[in-house]
C-alpha cells in the first residue's frame, strides 16, 4: 500500500524548502494559545491564519495551517484540565477526570498525561492514515443514518456510567439533555421549543451551554474556597511531575491505541468527528477498566482515553478530506480552501496523482506531533501557574473569559445568556446530586440521535428491521456494543465474586 | 412534637425538579402544537415521557427521612455563603444581559469589580487595578481574533 | 542554497506586508469627509469556512483597493441566515455596512418560512456572481442510468426510490415540480431530509439514498462518485452529463434556481445616501472586473462574473416569486 516512489518524492518535497519548517513552531504556538482560549474554535484560529498563507508557497502554507490544527487540538485540553472548561466539544471527556485530578493537586501529572496522550494519539492517527486512507474513504460515504444512529446510541451508553449514585437522577439529567439538544429546527424542518427566539432555530448554543454546565457552575460553587487546590503543598508547579505524567500515559498503551482507533474512525465521519470520539473512547475505557468505579474522581486513564481520541480525530478528518475532497468539519474546510488557493483540489484524483504530497503531509504531521511534545511541555508549565492564583481573582476572571468565549463563538449576546442560564442550572444540578456531565452528553448527542433516527425511519419507510438487515456495518456496530456490555457485565460479576471470596477468606482469617 | 423522625422537604431540589418537569412538559406541548407527524415527534415524545417517568422516580429523594444518610448528603452552606453565591449569579446575569447595550468595556469592568468584591478581595485599590487591567487585556486579546468587533463604549 | 531560499521567502513575506500596507494606504491619501472615510464592515450571515465567507475573504482585498478603506468581515451565522440578515438591516444605511450572502434562497426563505420582519425591497443586490442550480444525481455504481429510469420507477411506485434532499429548499421545490409534471404522487415518495448540502451529497455519492437533489456546484469534488441525471437549469452547467430540465419538462417549465450569492446593500440607501450608494456599486463593479481578482477567485473556485444590479435584483425577485408559489411546500407540514 505504501509506494516507495511516492515516499521518496515526499522526502524530496519536504527537504526542498527547509524554510517551510520555520512555520512549524509559530503554527503550533498560535494553535496552542488560540485553542486554550475558551470559545475560540480551531476553525476560527485557522480562518485567521488563512490570509497570511496567501503569500506563502504551498508547502509552508499547509505546514503552517496543519500545525495550528495540531496545536489547537491540544490547546483545548489545558483549560479543560485546569479549570474544567471544555473550550470545544472535543475536550468534554477530558474534564471528567482531568479536572478532578487538578483539584486533587495532581495538575502537573494530569497535564503531562494529556500531552503525552495527545502526541501519541496524533502520531498513531497519522500512522493509521498512512495505511488506511483508501479503505477508510471508501467506507465513509456508505455510512447511512442507521450506522450514525448506532454511533450516537453508543455514545449514550456513557450515561449509565456517568449516572453516579442516584441512577434515576443521572438518567433524568441525560434525557433532559437529549431533549434540550433537539430544540430548534429538526432535520425534517419542524421548529419546536424556540419560544419565538430566532437564535434557538439552530438549537441551544452547545459550547456556551457546556461551559455553563461544566465550568461556570463549578466556579460558582467554589466561591467559599480560597484556592483551586486546597492543600497548599500540592499547589507546586513541578516539571518532574509533568514528566512523570508523560510516562504514566505510556503505561497504558492499549488505552491509547483504542482511543486512537476510535478517534480515527469516528473522526473520519463527516460532521461527527472529535466531539463524539472522546466520549466514546472514555466510555469504552471506563467500561473495560478494572478500576472503572474511580473514573470521574481523577483517574489518569480517563484523561488518556479522552485525549488520545480527540487528537487522533485530526488524522481521521484529514483522511476524509484527502480521499474525498469533502470537509468533515470547519478546520478541514479551511484546509481545502488553502489547497484551492494553490490550485490543488482534493478528491480521489488528488490522492492518485499526488501521493507525494499526501505522504509529505503525513510526515510533516509526525514532525508536528513530536515538536508538540516539547512546545506543549513549556506551554503546560506556564499555564499551570493558574492553580496558584487565589480563587477570588480566578473565579471572576474565568467567568469573564467564558462569557467572552461564549460571545465569540455565537457572535451575539445569545452566547453569554446561554452560558448564564446553564451555569445556574448546572450549579443547582450539582447541588442536588445530578451529574451535569450526563446532561452535557445528552445535549451533544440529542440532535445526532434524532436526525439519524428520523432519517432511518424515512429511508426504511418505517420498516426498521428489514432495512437494518441490509446494513452490515450498523449491525456490526450494534454487535460490538452489545458484546462490550456483556463483557463488562461478566467481568463485573467475576470481580464481585472475587471480592466476596476475598472478604470471606479475610473474615475467616480474622476469625481464626 | 412527635418523636418519630419525620420527613423534611428539600425546597431547592423541589424547585429544580419543577423547572425540569416544567420545561419538558412545555416542550412536549409546543412540539405537539407544531405538528403531530412522526417526523416531528419520533424522538421528542418518547424522550419527554421517559423524562417524566424518571422525574417521578426522583420524587422520593425530595423528602428524605430526618436523620437518614440522604439528609446528610444535602449541601450545608451557611445563609451568608448562599447569599454570596446568589450575588455572583446576579452579577453574571448583569454581565450577560448588558454586554451589548452598555458595551463590553464598561460591563466587564463593573462585573470584575463587583465579582472580586463578592469573592472576597477587600483591598479596593487591588480590585480596581486588577479589574481595569484584566478588562483591557481581554478586550484587546479576544478582540483581535474574533471574527467581529465587540461593541465598546469607552475603549 | 538555503540562504537563497530564505532570501526569497523573506522577500515574499515582506512583499506581502507591503502589499497589505499599500491596500490600506489610499485611505490616508484620500480627502477627508468624502465616502468612505473609515473602515467598512462586510456582514456574512454564515459561519467561517462556508462559501460566502470564503467569497468575502477572497474578494475583500480587491474591494478594499477599489474603495480605499480597509474592510472588516463580520460573521453572523445561524438560523438560515436570518440572524445575519436581521443584523445587517439593523445597521445604519450609511454604506459602512455591506452584505455578502446567499440572497436566494435565504432572503425569500426567511420571509416565507421564518416570519422575518423584512421584505425583498429592504435589500439591494449589487451583484450576484454565484448562481447555483439543483442537480439530481445518483451514486456512480447505482443501477439507475438516466432521469427516465427515475421517472419510470417513481411513476410505477413512488416509494421505490429514496430521495435525499434538504427540507425547505429550492431542491425540494424542484423535486415537487418534477413529480407534478410526471403524475408522480409527491406526498408518497420516500424523502430523506438532511441538515445541509454536504451530508445530502455524501449520502447520494455513497448510495445511502437512491437519488439526491442538491446544489450542483458542491458536487464538483465528488464528480467521480456520482452519476448526474438532471440539471435544473435551461443550459448545461459545469459540464455535467445527463439531461437538462427544460428538455425533459418543456421550455416553459417552472424551476427554482439554487443559491444566488453575492453582494448586497441596504435598499433604502438609494434615497438616503445616493452618493455613497453610487461609490459602493462602482467599487464592487471595478473589483469584480479586476483581472487580478478574477484570477484569484477562479483559482479558489469562487465566482466573479459581473451581472450588475439590474439583472441581479431581477434574478432574485424571480426566484422569490416562484418560491412564493410553493409556500406550502416550503413551510412543510
Short mmCIF file of N, CA, C and O in Angstrom, two decimals, chain A residues 316-328 331-333 335-336 339 346-347 350 361:
data_model
loop_
_atom_site.label_atom_id
_atom_site.label_comp_id
_atom_site.label_asym_id
_atom_site.label_seq_id
_atom_site.Cartn_x
_atom_site.Cartn_y
_atom_site.Cartn_z
N UNK A 316 -8.19 11.25 11.21
CA UNK A 316 -9.37 10.73 10.53
C UNK A 316 -10.00 11.77 9.62
O UNK A 316 -10.35 11.50 8.47
N UNK A 317 -10.13 13.00 10.16
CA UNK A 317 -10.72 14.07 9.36
C UNK A 317 -9.87 14.36 8.13
O UNK A 317 -10.39 14.63 7.04
N UNK A 318 -8.53 14.27 8.30
CA UNK A 318 -7.65 14.50 7.16
C UNK A 318 -7.82 13.40 6.11
O UNK A 318 -7.75 13.66 4.91
N UNK A 319 -8.05 12.18 6.57
CA UNK A 319 -8.23 11.07 5.62
C UNK A 319 -9.42 11.34 4.73
O UNK A 319 -9.34 11.24 3.51
N UNK A 320 -10.55 11.73 5.35
CA UNK A 320 -11.75 12.01 4.57
C UNK A 320 -11.51 13.17 3.61
O UNK A 320 -11.90 13.13 2.45
N UNK A 321 -10.85 14.21 4.14
CA UNK A 321 -10.61 15.39 3.31
C UNK A 321 -9.75 15.03 2.11
O UNK A 321 -10.05 15.40 0.98
N UNK A 322 -8.67 14.30 2.34
CA UNK A 322 -7.75 13.99 1.26
C UNK A 322 -8.37 13.01 0.28
O UNK A 322 -8.26 13.17 -0.93
N UNK A 323 -9.05 12.00 0.82
CA UNK A 323 -9.54 10.94 -0.05
C UNK A 323 -10.74 11.38 -0.85
O UNK A 323 -10.91 10.97 -1.99
N UNK A 324 -11.60 12.20 -0.26
CA UNK A 324 -12.86 12.52 -0.91
C UNK A 324 -12.97 13.97 -1.33
O UNK A 324 -13.86 14.33 -2.09
N UNK A 325 -12.09 14.80 -0.79
CA UNK A 325 -12.18 16.22 -1.12
C UNK A 325 -13.35 16.89 -0.45
O UNK A 325 -13.76 17.97 -0.86
N UNK A 326 -13.92 16.24 0.57
CA UNK A 326 -15.00 16.90 1.29
C UNK A 326 -14.57 17.17 2.72
O UNK A 326 -13.87 16.37 3.32
N UNK A 327 -14.94 18.33 3.24
CA UNK A 327 -14.54 18.65 4.60
C UNK A 327 -15.44 17.96 5.61
O UNK A 327 -16.66 17.94 5.45
N UNK A 328 -14.84 17.37 6.63
CA UNK A 328 -15.63 16.76 7.68
C UNK A 328 -16.09 17.79 8.69
O UNK A 328 -17.04 17.60 9.42
N UNK A 331 -12.45 22.92 10.26
CA UNK A 331 -11.00 23.00 10.11
C UNK A 331 -10.56 22.45 8.76
O UNK A 331 -9.73 23.05 8.07
N UNK A 332 -11.13 21.31 8.37
CA UNK A 332 -10.73 20.76 7.09
C UNK A 332 -11.29 21.59 5.93
O UNK A 332 -10.70 21.61 4.85
N UNK A 333 -12.38 22.30 6.17
CA UNK A 333 -12.90 23.20 5.13
C UNK A 333 -11.87 24.30 4.85
O UNK A 333 -11.63 24.68 3.70
N UNK A 335 -8.64 24.05 5.37
CA UNK A 335 -7.50 23.43 4.69
C UNK A 335 -7.79 23.26 3.20
O UNK A 335 -6.94 23.51 2.36
N UNK A 336 -9.02 22.84 2.89
CA UNK A 336 -9.38 22.69 1.48
C UNK A 336 -9.31 24.02 0.76
O UNK A 336 -8.86 24.09 -0.39
N UNK A 339 -5.81 24.66 0.04
CA UNK A 339 -5.41 23.83 -1.11
C UNK A 339 -5.83 24.53 -2.40
O UNK A 339 -5.06 24.62 -3.34
N UNK A 346 -8.84 18.74 -3.70
CA UNK A 346 -8.88 17.42 -3.06
C UNK A 346 -9.80 16.48 -3.81
O UNK A 346 -10.50 16.89 -4.73
N UNK A 347 -9.80 15.24 -3.43
CA UNK A 347 -10.68 14.28 -4.06
C UNK A 347 -9.90 13.06 -4.49
O UNK A 347 -8.69 13.01 -4.36
N UNK A 350 -6.96 13.49 -6.57
CA UNK A 350 -5.85 14.17 -5.89
C UNK A 350 -4.91 13.14 -5.27
O UNK A 350 -3.70 13.21 -5.43
N UNK A 361 2.48 15.42 3.73
CA UNK A 361 1.58 15.90 4.78
C UNK A 361 1.66 15.01 6.01
O UNK A 361 1.75 15.49 7.15
#
